[in-house]
GROMACS .gro file of C-alpha atoms in nm:
model
  183
    1UNK     CA    1  -0.311   1.380   1.379
    2UNK     CA    2  -0.005   1.202   1.546
    3UNK     CA    3   0.242   1.203   1.222
    4UNK     CA    4   0.566   1.260   1.356
    5UNK     CA    5   0.789   1.449   1.127
    6UNK     CA    6   1.131   1.389   0.979
    7UNK     CA    7   1.339   1.568   0.765
    8UNK     CA    8   1.546   1.290   0.579
    9UNK     CA    9   1.314   0.940   0.535
   10UNK     CA   10   1.588   0.655   0.538
   11UNK     CA   11   1.553   0.481   0.154
   12UNK     CA   12   1.416   0.165   0.077
   13UNK     CA   13   1.672  -0.106   0.037
   14UNK     CA   14   1.765  -0.488   0.104
   15UNK     CA   15   1.579  -0.676   0.345
   16UNK     CA   16   1.902  -0.741   0.624
   17UNK     CA   17   1.733  -1.099   0.622
   18UNK     CA   18   1.884  -1.150   0.246
   19UNK     CA   19   1.464  -1.199   0.131
   20UNK     CA   20   1.461  -1.096  -0.137
   21UNK     CA   21   1.145  -0.813  -0.137
   22UNK     CA   22   0.920  -0.724  -0.357
   23UNK     CA   23   1.041  -0.369  -0.460
   24UNK     CA   24   0.852  -0.089  -0.694
   25UNK     CA   25   0.976   0.192  -0.752
   26UNK     CA   26   0.709   0.532  -0.998
   27UNK     CA   27   0.823   0.934  -1.023
   28UNK     CA   28   0.479   1.143  -1.029
   29UNK     CA   29   0.407   1.492  -1.105
   30UNK     CA   30   0.293   1.602  -0.777
   31UNK     CA   31   0.497   1.680  -0.417
   32UNK     CA   32   0.579   1.481  -0.190
   33UNK     CA   33   0.302   1.649   0.077
   34UNK     CA   34   0.064   1.588  -0.116
   35UNK     CA   35   0.094   1.265  -0.253
   36UNK     CA   36   0.207   1.115   0.100
   37UNK     CA   37  -0.202   1.229   0.162
   38UNK     CA   38  -0.315   1.088  -0.098
   39UNK     CA   39  -0.162   0.779  -0.053
   40UNK     CA   40  -0.267   0.797   0.317
   41UNK     CA   41  -0.593   0.945   0.376
   42UNK     CA   42  -0.922   0.716   0.285
   43UNK     CA   43  -1.119   0.984   0.105
   44UNK     CA   44  -0.818   0.991  -0.163
   45UNK     CA   45  -0.735   0.612  -0.145
   46UNK     CA   46  -1.055   0.477  -0.263
   47UNK     CA   47  -1.026   0.613  -0.578
   48UNK     CA   48  -0.722   0.468  -0.709
   49UNK     CA   49  -0.543   0.197  -0.457
   50UNK     CA   50  -0.653  -0.143  -0.535
   51UNK     CA   51  -0.743  -0.317  -0.899
   52UNK     CA   52  -0.893  -0.178  -1.229
   53UNK     CA   53  -1.321  -0.136  -1.168
   54UNK     CA   54  -1.334  -0.185  -0.833
   55UNK     CA   55  -1.464   0.040  -0.593
   56UNK     CA   56  -1.332   0.101  -0.245
   57UNK     CA   57  -1.486   0.153   0.043
   58UNK     CA   58  -1.326   0.252   0.356
   59UNK     CA   59  -1.513   0.049   0.649
   60UNK     CA   60  -1.278   0.256   0.932
   61UNK     CA   61  -0.948   0.468   0.936
   62UNK     CA   62  -0.702   0.587   1.266
   63UNK     CA   63  -0.328   0.733   1.088
   64UNK     CA   64  -0.145   0.673   1.370
   65UNK     CA   65   0.110   0.406   1.472
   66UNK     CA   66  -0.125   0.107   1.582
   67UNK     CA   67  -0.395   0.220   1.422
   68UNK     CA   68  -0.528   0.052   1.074
   69UNK     CA   69  -0.784   0.107   0.742
   70UNK     CA   70  -1.007  -0.117   0.691
   71UNK     CA   71  -1.186  -0.164   0.340
   72UNK     CA   72  -1.343  -0.325   0.103
   73UNK     CA   73  -1.313  -0.415  -0.211
   74UNK     CA   74  -1.607  -0.517  -0.468
   75UNK     CA   75  -1.533  -0.614  -0.852
   76UNK     CA   76  -1.816  -0.549  -1.123
   77UNK     CA   77  -1.910  -0.877  -1.051
   78UNK     CA   78  -2.023  -0.810  -0.685
   79UNK     CA   79  -1.629  -0.976  -0.531
   80UNK     CA   80  -1.587  -0.863  -0.258
   81UNK     CA   81  -1.233  -0.880  -0.058
   82UNK     CA   82  -1.204  -0.712   0.254
   83UNK     CA   83  -0.778  -0.553   0.367
   84UNK     CA   84  -0.622  -0.389   0.595
   85UNK     CA   85  -0.347  -0.191   0.728
   86UNK     CA   86  -0.222  -0.139   0.995
   87UNK     CA   87   0.020   0.150   1.041
   88UNK     CA   88   0.340   0.078   1.255
   89UNK     CA   89   0.524   0.410   1.172
   90UNK     CA   90   0.442   0.731   1.067
   91UNK     CA   91   0.735   1.001   0.914
   92UNK     CA   92   0.540   1.248   0.724
   93UNK     CA   93   0.545   1.302   0.460
   94UNK     CA   94   0.905   1.103   0.420
   95UNK     CA   95   0.805   0.734   0.503
   96UNK     CA   96   0.457   0.543   0.558
   97UNK     CA   97   0.587   0.192   0.673
   98UNK     CA   98   0.209  -0.065   0.765
   99UNK     CA   99   0.137  -0.437   0.734
  100UNK     CA  100  -0.099  -0.515   0.511
  101UNK     CA  101  -0.346  -0.797   0.509
  102UNK     CA  102  -0.626  -0.974   0.413
  103UNK     CA  103  -0.926  -0.909   0.635
  104UNK     CA  104  -1.345  -0.988   0.751
  105UNK     CA  105  -1.586  -0.812   0.742
  106UNK     CA  106  -1.538  -0.725   1.113
  107UNK     CA  107  -1.132  -0.613   1.053
  108UNK     CA  108  -0.991  -0.937   1.172
  109UNK     CA  109  -0.643  -1.095   0.986
  110UNK     CA  110  -0.735  -1.390   0.701
  111UNK     CA  111  -0.653  -1.598   0.559
  112UNK     CA  112  -0.652  -1.488   0.189
  113UNK     CA  113  -0.883  -1.633  -0.066
  114UNK     CA  114  -0.676  -1.762  -0.367
  115UNK     CA  115  -0.371  -1.923  -0.101
  116UNK     CA  116  -0.342  -2.116   0.202
  117UNK     CA  117   0.015  -2.001   0.240
  118UNK     CA  118  -0.034  -1.694   0.125
  119UNK     CA  119   0.166  -1.497   0.421
  120UNK     CA  120  -0.035  -1.359   0.661
  121UNK     CA  121   0.095  -0.990   0.669
  122UNK     CA  122   0.257  -0.852   0.425
  123UNK     CA  123   0.431  -0.548   0.599
  124UNK     CA  124   0.502  -0.261   0.331
  125UNK     CA  125   0.744   0.057   0.383
  126UNK     CA  126   0.699   0.304   0.144
  127UNK     CA  127   0.946   0.624   0.095
  128UNK     CA  128   0.834   0.954  -0.060
  129UNK     CA  129   1.136   1.151  -0.224
  130UNK     CA  130   1.142   1.463  -0.412
  131UNK     CA  131   1.316   1.557  -0.715
  132UNK     CA  132   1.418   1.800  -0.898
  133UNK     CA  133   1.053   2.005  -1.100
  134UNK     CA  134   0.795   1.876  -0.800
  135UNK     CA  135   0.832   1.564  -0.853
  136UNK     CA  136   0.817   1.284  -0.660
  137UNK     CA  137   0.975   0.967  -0.673
  138UNK     CA  138   0.745   0.747  -0.458
  139UNK     CA  139   0.892   0.342  -0.335
  140UNK     CA  140   0.734   0.054  -0.177
  141UNK     CA  141   0.897  -0.225  -0.066
  142UNK     CA  142   0.717  -0.504   0.078
  143UNK     CA  143   0.836  -0.846   0.266
  144UNK     CA  144   0.627  -1.143   0.489
  145UNK     CA  145   0.614  -1.061   0.832
  146UNK     CA  146   0.719  -1.397   0.959
  147UNK     CA  147   0.659  -1.625   0.734
  148UNK     CA  148   0.675  -1.989   0.715
  149UNK     CA  149   0.876  -2.101   0.461
  150UNK     CA  150   0.606  -2.240   0.209
  151UNK     CA  151   0.411  -1.876   0.220
  152UNK     CA  152   0.759  -1.760   0.121
  153UNK     CA  153   0.849  -1.943  -0.145
  154UNK     CA  154   0.460  -1.855  -0.236
  155UNK     CA  155   0.512  -1.486  -0.200
  156UNK     CA  156   0.835  -1.523  -0.439
  157UNK     CA  157   0.668  -1.770  -0.677
  158UNK     CA  158   0.389  -1.460  -0.786
  159UNK     CA  159   0.627  -1.124  -0.727
  160UNK     CA  160   0.589  -1.074  -1.026
  161UNK     CA  161   0.249  -1.090  -1.061
  162UNK     CA  162   0.225  -0.822  -0.805
  163UNK     CA  163   0.481  -0.607  -0.949
  164UNK     CA  164   0.213  -0.589  -1.191
  165UNK     CA  165  -0.072  -0.528  -0.968
  166UNK     CA  166   0.101  -0.247  -0.814
  167UNK     CA  167   0.206  -0.074  -1.172
  168UNK     CA  168  -0.196  -0.103  -1.257
  169UNK     CA  169  -0.286   0.020  -0.925
  170UNK     CA  170   0.030   0.352  -0.969
  171UNK     CA  171  -0.150   0.404  -1.312
  172UNK     CA  172  -0.466   0.468  -1.108
  173UNK     CA  173  -0.317   0.679  -0.863
  174UNK     CA  174  -0.123   0.864  -1.235
  175UNK     CA  175  -0.448   0.917  -1.363
  176UNK     CA  176  -0.634   1.043  -0.998
  177UNK     CA  177  -0.353   1.279  -0.977
  178UNK     CA  178  -0.438   1.436  -1.292
  179UNK     CA  179  -0.806   1.410  -1.285
  180UNK     CA  180  -0.773   1.675  -0.981
  181UNK     CA  181  -0.536   1.930  -1.180
  182UNK     CA  182  -0.835   1.940  -1.385
  183UNK     CA  183  -1.037   2.043  -1.094
   0.00000   0.00000   0.00000
């Protein structure tokens, strides 16, 4: 793997543009190296990433700057959502930067099914910060990339829903970590 090791990752903070990003943090009872792997390896992500009840299938993954993960999520009712991350920076185990977007079955970036004005890409910076007792604080900051005014308005309107969605996803991550400890 082409992962850069870095001792001190920069903490996520306010964006230079002054735009308000999606910001969510949570402390997990696991070392940051383990959390970084669980956050970046498809065989783990399929167990916790996305809405509760959806089955995730990894189509392909290349974990390196410029690489991507292409995935499909299927609801219990059979609805399918395609998505992808394009990795921009990988500083194991401290920081991950990726552009997240909706995709089609071939991996091509497409508009969201729920809004013609949803931004094509959300740039996400995830930091993994060691805490006392072997715990790790994950902080995610997301901001639309090259968004038009209408796209920023939709993003800002839905920011609280996004926070709730990530909170639910982080609940699934906690459950996955607990299952791993039981094994």
